[in-house]
Short mmCIF file of C-alpha atoms in Angstrom, two decimals:
data_model
loop_
_atom_site.label_atom_id
_atom_site.label_comp_id
_atom_site.label_asym_id
_atom_site.label_seq_id
_atom_site.Cartn_x
_atom_site.Cartn_y
_atom_site.Cartn_z
CA MET X 224 -32.88 -21.30 4.76
CA GLU X 225 -30.97 -21.84 8.01
CA GLY X 226 -32.27 -19.89 11.02
CA ILE X 227 -28.77 -18.56 11.78
CA PHE X 228 -29.18 -16.12 8.90
CA ALA X 229 -32.62 -14.82 9.93
CA ARG X 230 -31.44 -11.51 11.38
CA HIS X 231 -29.27 -10.40 8.46
CA LEU X 232 -31.24 -11.96 5.61
CA PRO X 233 -33.55 -8.89 5.41
CA LEU X 234 -30.47 -6.71 4.94
CA ILE X 235 -28.78 -8.63 2.15
CA GLY X 236 -31.76 -10.50 0.64
CA GLU X 237 -31.93 -14.04 -0.73
CA GLU X 238 -29.56 -13.11 -3.56
CA GLY X 239 -27.01 -11.63 -1.16
CA LEU X 240 -27.11 -14.71 1.05
CA ARG X 241 -26.82 -16.97 -1.98
CA ARG X 242 -23.68 -15.08 -3.01
CA LEU X 243 -22.15 -15.53 0.44
CA LEU X 244 -23.01 -19.23 0.51
CA ASN X 245 -21.39 -19.65 -2.91
CA SER X 246 -18.22 -17.74 -1.94
CA THR X 247 -14.78 -18.94 -0.93
CA VAL X 248 -12.64 -16.67 1.26
CA LEU X 249 -8.97 -17.08 2.15
CA VAL X 250 -8.03 -15.72 5.57
CA ALA X 251 -4.26 -15.47 6.07
CA GLY X 252 -3.37 -15.34 9.75
CA ALA X 253 -5.53 -16.85 12.48
CA GLY X 254 -4.51 -14.48 15.27
CA GLY X 255 -6.25 -11.39 16.66
CA LEU X 256 -7.65 -10.11 13.37
CA GLY X 257 -8.10 -13.53 11.78
CA THR X 258 -10.17 -15.12 14.53
CA VAL X 259 -12.58 -12.17 14.50
CA VAL X 260 -12.84 -12.17 10.70
CA LEU X 261 -13.38 -15.93 10.60
CA GLN X 262 -16.10 -15.93 13.21
CA ILE X 263 -18.05 -13.16 11.49
CA LEU X 264 -17.74 -14.76 8.06
CA VAL X 265 -18.95 -18.13 9.34
CA ARG X 266 -21.94 -16.56 11.11
CA SER X 267 -22.71 -14.50 7.98
CA GLY X 268 -22.90 -17.50 5.65
CA ILE X 269 -19.62 -17.77 3.73
CA GLY X 270 -19.66 -21.08 1.86
CA LYS X 271 -16.03 -22.15 2.13
CA LEU X 272 -12.94 -20.96 3.98
CA TYR X 273 -9.21 -21.37 3.60
CA ILE X 274 -7.35 -20.57 6.84
CA VAL X 275 -3.58 -20.09 6.66
CA ASP X 276 -1.41 -20.05 9.79
CA HIS X 277 1.52 -22.17 10.89
CA GLY X 278 1.39 -21.11 14.54
CA ILE X 279 0.24 -22.69 17.77
CA VAL X 280 -1.92 -21.15 20.48
CA ASP X 281 0.20 -19.37 23.10
CA GLU X 282 -0.95 -17.85 26.39
CA PRO X 283 -0.37 -14.18 25.37
CA ASP X 284 -2.77 -14.82 22.45
CA LEU X 285 -5.71 -15.28 24.81
CA ASN X 286 -6.24 -11.55 25.49
CA ARG X 287 -7.64 -11.09 21.98
CA GLN X 288 -7.72 -14.24 19.82
CA ILE X 289 -11.37 -14.99 20.31
CA LEU X 290 -11.54 -18.58 19.05
CA TYR X 291 -9.01 -19.90 21.58
CA SER X 292 -9.18 -20.85 25.26
CA ARG X 293 -6.75 -22.26 27.83
CA GLU X 294 -7.58 -25.79 26.74
CA HIS X 295 -6.12 -24.99 23.30
CA LEU X 296 -2.65 -23.89 24.46
CA GLY X 297 0.05 -25.58 22.41
CA LYS X 298 -2.36 -26.72 19.69
CA SER X 299 -2.35 -25.74 16.03
CA LYS X 300 -4.24 -22.48 15.50
CA VAL X 301 -5.81 -23.50 12.20
CA GLU X 302 -6.99 -26.83 13.63
CA VAL X 303 -8.53 -25.27 16.73
CA ALA X 304 -10.05 -22.44 14.69
CA SER X 305 -11.60 -24.89 12.26
CA GLU X 306 -13.01 -27.00 15.09
CA GLN X 307 -14.46 -23.97 16.90
CA LEU X 308 -15.95 -22.50 13.74
CA ARG X 309 -17.70 -25.75 12.86
CA LYS X 310 -19.48 -25.56 16.22
CA ILE X 311 -21.12 -22.37 14.97
CA ARG X 312 -22.10 -23.63 11.53
CA ASP X 313 -21.27 -26.56 9.32
CA LEU X 314 -19.19 -25.45 6.35
CA GLU X 315 -16.17 -26.54 4.36
CA ILE X 316 -12.90 -25.34 5.89
CA ILE X 317 -9.47 -26.03 4.43
CA THR X 318 -6.62 -25.52 6.90
CA LEU X 319 -3.12 -24.69 5.66
CA LYS X 320 -0.28 -24.86 8.20
CA GLU X 321 1.95 -22.66 6.10
CA THR X 322 3.83 -19.39 6.16
CA VAL X 323 2.91 -16.95 3.42
CA ASP X 324 5.96 -16.52 1.21
CA GLU X 325 6.64 -16.23 -2.54
CA ASN X 326 5.86 -19.94 -3.01
CA PHE X 327 2.41 -19.70 -1.47
CA LYS X 328 -0.41 -20.46 -3.92
CA ILE X 329 -3.79 -18.77 -3.71
CA PRO X 330 -6.36 -21.39 -4.77
CA GLU X 331 -8.17 -20.49 -7.98
CA GLU X 332 -11.62 -20.83 -6.38
CA VAL X 333 -10.90 -18.08 -3.80
CA ASN X 334 -13.11 -15.01 -4.36
CA ILE X 335 -11.38 -12.65 -1.93
CA VAL X 336 -8.25 -12.67 0.27
CA VAL X 337 -8.17 -11.24 3.79
CA ASP X 338 -4.85 -10.10 5.22
CA CYS X 339 -4.69 -10.82 8.94
CA LEU X 340 -0.94 -11.43 8.98
CA ASP X 341 1.35 -9.98 11.63
CA ASN X 342 4.19 -8.52 9.56
CA PHE X 343 4.57 -6.24 6.54
CA LEU X 344 6.73 -8.66 4.56
CA GLY X 345 3.97 -11.29 4.60
CA LYS X 346 1.33 -8.66 3.91
CA PHE X 347 3.21 -7.33 0.87
CA ILE X 348 3.88 -10.82 -0.52
CA LEU X 349 0.24 -11.84 -0.08
CA ASN X 350 -0.91 -8.64 -1.77
CA GLU X 351 1.43 -9.23 -4.72
CA LEU X 352 0.16 -12.81 -5.06
CA SER X 353 -3.42 -11.56 -4.89
CA VAL X 354 -2.80 -8.97 -7.59
CA LYS X 355 -1.19 -11.60 -9.84
CA ALA X 356 -4.17 -13.90 -9.26
CA LYS X 357 -6.57 -10.94 -9.77
CA LYS X 358 -8.14 -11.46 -6.36
CA PRO X 359 -9.52 -8.61 -4.23
CA PHE X 360 -7.57 -8.13 -1.02
CA VAL X 361 -8.59 -6.63 2.31
CA HIS X 362 -5.69 -5.37 4.42
CA ALA X 363 -5.62 -4.44 8.07
CA GLY X 364 -2.80 -3.90 10.53
CA ILE X 365 -2.90 -3.09 14.22
CA SER X 366 -0.62 -1.75 16.92
CA GLY X 367 -1.51 -0.69 20.45
CA PHE X 368 -4.87 1.11 20.40
CA TYR X 369 -4.57 1.79 16.67
CA GLY X 370 -5.08 0.20 13.30
CA GLN X 371 -5.64 0.82 9.61
CA ILE X 372 -7.61 -0.89 6.88
CA THR X 373 -7.91 -0.66 3.09
CA THR X 374 -9.36 -2.75 0.28
CA ILE X 375 -7.32 -3.41 -2.83
CA ILE X 376 -8.93 -4.31 -6.15
CA PRO X 377 -6.35 -5.42 -8.76
CA GLY X 378 -6.31 -3.08 -11.75
CA GLU X 379 -8.49 -0.56 -9.95
CA THR X 380 -6.58 0.56 -6.87
CA LEU X 381 -3.04 1.09 -5.69
CA ASN X 382 -1.30 -1.93 -4.20
CA LEU X 383 -0.31 -2.14 -0.56
CA LYS X 384 3.36 -1.42 -1.29
CA ASP X 385 2.41 1.77 -3.13
CA MET X 386 0.50 3.06 -0.13
CA LEU X 387 2.57 1.80 2.77
CA ARG X 388 6.10 2.70 1.76
CA ASN X 389 8.99 2.94 4.18
CA VAL X 390 7.76 0.30 6.65
CA PRO X 391 10.01 -2.27 8.38
CA LEU X 392 9.53 -5.70 6.85
CA GLU X 393 10.67 -7.82 9.76
CA LYS X 394 8.16 -9.10 12.30
CA SER X 395 7.92 -7.26 15.63
CA ARG X 396 7.58 -9.97 18.24
CA GLY X 397 5.34 -9.35 21.22
CA LEU X 398 3.93 -6.09 19.81
CA PRO X 399 1.71 -4.50 22.49
CA VAL X 400 -1.95 -4.60 21.49
CA ILE X 401 -5.21 -3.95 23.29
CA ALA X 402 -7.95 -6.53 22.69
CA THR X 403 -10.32 -3.99 21.16
CA ALA X 404 -7.99 -3.17 18.24
CA PRO X 405 -8.22 -6.56 16.46
CA PHE X 406 -11.91 -6.85 17.34
CA ILE X 407 -12.74 -3.56 15.64
CA LEU X 408 -10.31 -3.81 12.72
CA GLY X 409 -11.22 -7.48 12.17
CA THR X 410 -14.90 -6.55 12.18
CA LEU X 411 -14.21 -3.85 9.58
CA GLU X 412 -12.31 -6.38 7.43
CA ALA X 413 -15.20 -8.86 7.58
CA ASN X 414 -17.54 -6.00 6.74
CA GLU X 415 -15.52 -5.19 3.60
CA VAL X 416 -15.70 -8.87 2.56
CA ILE X 417 -19.47 -9.02 3.06
CA LYS X 418 -19.97 -5.77 1.14
CA PHE X 419 -17.76 -6.93 -1.71
CA LEU X 420 -19.47 -10.29 -2.02
CA THR X 421 -23.02 -8.94 -1.78
CA GLY X 422 -22.40 -5.75 -3.76
CA LYS X 423 -23.60 -3.57 -0.89
CA GLY X 424 -22.31 -0.13 0.10
CA ALA X 425 -18.88 1.34 -0.67
CA LEU X 426 -15.47 -0.24 -0.23
CA LEU X 427 -12.31 1.39 1.14
CA LYS X 428 -10.75 1.67 -2.33
CA ASN X 429 -7.71 3.94 -2.67
CA LYS X 430 -8.18 5.10 0.89
CA ILE X 431 -6.88 4.00 4.24
CA LEU X 432 -9.23 4.19 7.18
CA VAL X 433 -7.17 4.98 10.27
CA VAL X 434 -8.73 3.93 13.56
CA ASP X 435 -7.60 5.58 16.79
CA LEU X 436 -9.39 3.89 19.66
CA LEU X 437 -7.81 6.07 22.35
CA TYR X 438 -9.57 9.15 21.01
CA ASN X 439 -12.50 7.49 19.15
CA ASP X 440 -11.14 8.92 15.93
CA PHE X 441 -11.94 7.29 12.56
CA GLN X 442 -10.36 9.14 9.62
CA THR X 443 -9.57 8.26 6.03
CA ILE X 444 -6.45 9.16 4.08
CA GLU X 445 -7.31 9.42 0.40
CA PHE X 446 -4.86 8.20 -2.24
CA GLY X 447 -4.70 9.34 -5.83
CA GLY X 448 -5.25 5.92 -7.34
CA LEU X 449 -3.48 4.28 -10.28
CA MET A 105 0.31 30.17 0.78
CA LYS A 106 -1.40 27.64 3.04
CA VAL A 107 -0.72 23.94 3.62
CA ILE A 108 -2.54 21.36 5.70
CA PHE A 109 -0.50 19.17 8.01
CA LYS A 110 -2.12 16.00 9.38
CA VAL A 111 -0.88 13.37 11.80
CA TYR A 112 -2.52 10.22 13.09
CA THR A 113 -2.58 7.90 16.10
CA TYR A 114 0.29 8.35 18.56
CA LEU A 115 1.71 11.31 16.64
CA LYS A 116 -1.62 13.07 17.03
CA ALA A 117 -1.62 12.34 20.74
CA GLU A 118 1.91 13.72 21.08
CA LEU A 119 1.21 16.82 19.04
CA GLY A 120 -2.13 17.49 20.72
CA ALA A 121 -3.77 18.13 17.36
CA GLY A 122 -4.52 16.01 14.32
CA GLU A 123 -4.74 18.76 11.73
CA LEU A 124 -3.00 22.10 11.42
CA HIS A 125 -3.62 24.77 8.79
CA LEU A 126 -0.31 26.53 8.34
CA GLU A 127 0.23 29.85 6.61
CA PHE A 128 3.41 30.99 4.88
CA PRO A 129 2.75 34.58 3.74
CA GLY A 130 4.48 35.65 0.57
CA ARG A 131 5.83 32.18 -0.24
CA GLU A 132 5.09 30.09 -3.35
CA GLU A 133 6.52 26.86 -1.97
CA VAL A 134 8.01 25.59 1.28
CA SER A 135 10.06 22.54 2.15
CA LEU A 136 8.81 19.81 4.46
CA ASP A 137 11.63 20.87 6.72
CA GLU A 138 10.14 24.36 6.97
CA VAL A 139 6.67 22.90 7.52
CA LEU A 140 7.94 20.90 10.49
CA ASN A 141 9.62 24.01 11.89
CA GLU A 142 6.32 25.87 11.63
CA VAL A 143 4.45 22.99 13.30
CA GLU A 144 6.84 23.16 16.24
CA LYS A 145 6.47 26.94 16.40
CA VAL A 146 2.65 26.83 16.34
CA THR A 147 2.23 23.94 18.79
CA SER A 148 5.32 24.40 20.98
CA LYS A 149 5.71 20.62 20.68
CA LYS A 150 8.75 18.75 19.43
CA ILE A 151 7.75 16.80 16.34
CA ARG A 152 10.89 16.78 14.15
CA ASP A 153 12.66 14.10 16.14
CA LYS A 154 9.52 11.96 16.12
CA VAL A 155 9.31 11.86 12.33
CA LEU A 156 12.84 12.47 11.06
CA LYS A 157 16.21 10.90 11.68
CA ASP A 158 19.29 12.72 10.36
CA GLY A 159 16.92 14.82 8.25
CA LYS A 160 15.33 11.77 6.62
CA ILE A 161 11.89 10.30 7.18
CA LYS A 162 12.02 7.68 9.92
CA GLU A 163 11.42 4.08 8.95
CA GLY A 164 7.90 3.00 9.81
CA LEU A 165 6.24 6.31 8.96
CA ILE A 166 4.13 6.88 5.87
CA PHE A 167 4.21 10.39 4.43
CA VAL A 168 1.31 11.01 2.07
CA LEU A 169 1.55 14.18 0.00
CA ASN A 170 -1.62 15.01 -1.93
CA GLY A 171 -2.68 11.37 -2.08
CA LYS A 172 0.70 9.88 -2.89
CA SER A 173 3.03 8.03 -0.55
CA VAL A 174 6.47 9.64 -0.71
CA ILE A 175 9.90 8.58 0.53
CA PRO A 176 12.18 11.54 0.01
CA GLU A 177 15.84 11.23 0.85
CA ASN A 178 15.68 14.40 2.91
CA ALA A 179 12.82 16.44 4.31
CA SER A 180 14.49 19.54 2.86
CA GLU A 181 14.02 18.08 -0.66
CA VAL A 182 10.24 17.76 -0.45
CA TYR A 183 8.39 20.90 -1.45
CA LEU A 184 4.79 21.84 -0.78
CA LYS A 185 2.71 24.35 -2.71
CA ASP A 186 -0.41 26.32 -1.83
CA GLY A 187 -3.26 23.99 -0.88
CA ASP A 188 -1.08 20.90 -0.47
CA VAL A 189 -1.98 18.36 2.19
CA ILE A 190 0.66 16.27 3.93
CA SER A 191 -0.34 13.38 6.20
CA ILE A 192 1.93 11.31 8.42
CA LEU A 193 0.75 7.86 9.47
CA PRO A 194 2.53 5.27 11.59
CA PRO A 195 0.80 2.12 10.28
CA GLY A 196 0.30 -0.94 12.47
CA SER A 197 2.00 -4.16 11.36
CA GLY A 198 0.28 -6.54 13.77
CA GLY A 199 -2.41 -9.05 13.15
#
């Protein structure tokens, strides 16, 4: 077994690590949330990744998008992310320079989808596609010092649209965000993925965890379910 | 009757409290409109204009009543009963 896994192997066991190594995760969005999620998943032992993002690295990204540096400005996010992740551990990474819309296809081999997109329209479309493909879906969204996260299991939980009604669908460009928000929410997303794949702990099913970093407040809003 | 009123993130910061237990003696149900009036009375903070526009829930805010996301046309058309919990969340859209 590779030494990189030595410190978490006792926590998830050989079987847990085997499950991670045999898993394929799709991460949509390689920005603040996505770069944190990707880095944790690679270090944890995920076998294969799909990374979806059509964007390029821009200077305002550097306050929080942890896989990118000044040398990457103007380059494709998915290409840089893939290159940086392979420096941590050798694994199969498929990069998709695409926007998530109704025509996007979730590959059959994907075990779980992680929503790191930056607008509600994309988030809702990706969730609908995940439900149709019967894939679990981890959602997070951030703004300022705040964020929320939930895990959606098709046939078992409400869908994103049912929970987050009344939100604007268009993208808010240049939304203010403190670096800690994507780090913490992205970490929580990666944690949901690891728990789902290894069968450990409890998932945020039919509940939204609201994170308020200004007042160190973590609270859940419970939903009634299907 | 009693209802629980909860707000999150910047709304909590503006209100100065995340959770209020409101009492409406002698009533069997109250409208969301009345709940917001009571919140303003108890906290001396203006909250109506932060969550409503022309009497309707502002776009971008999630109102969860007893575990269900609701989008009423008007706040005066949503009624709460004894023990009901209403939560207001401004979710983040960023990634």
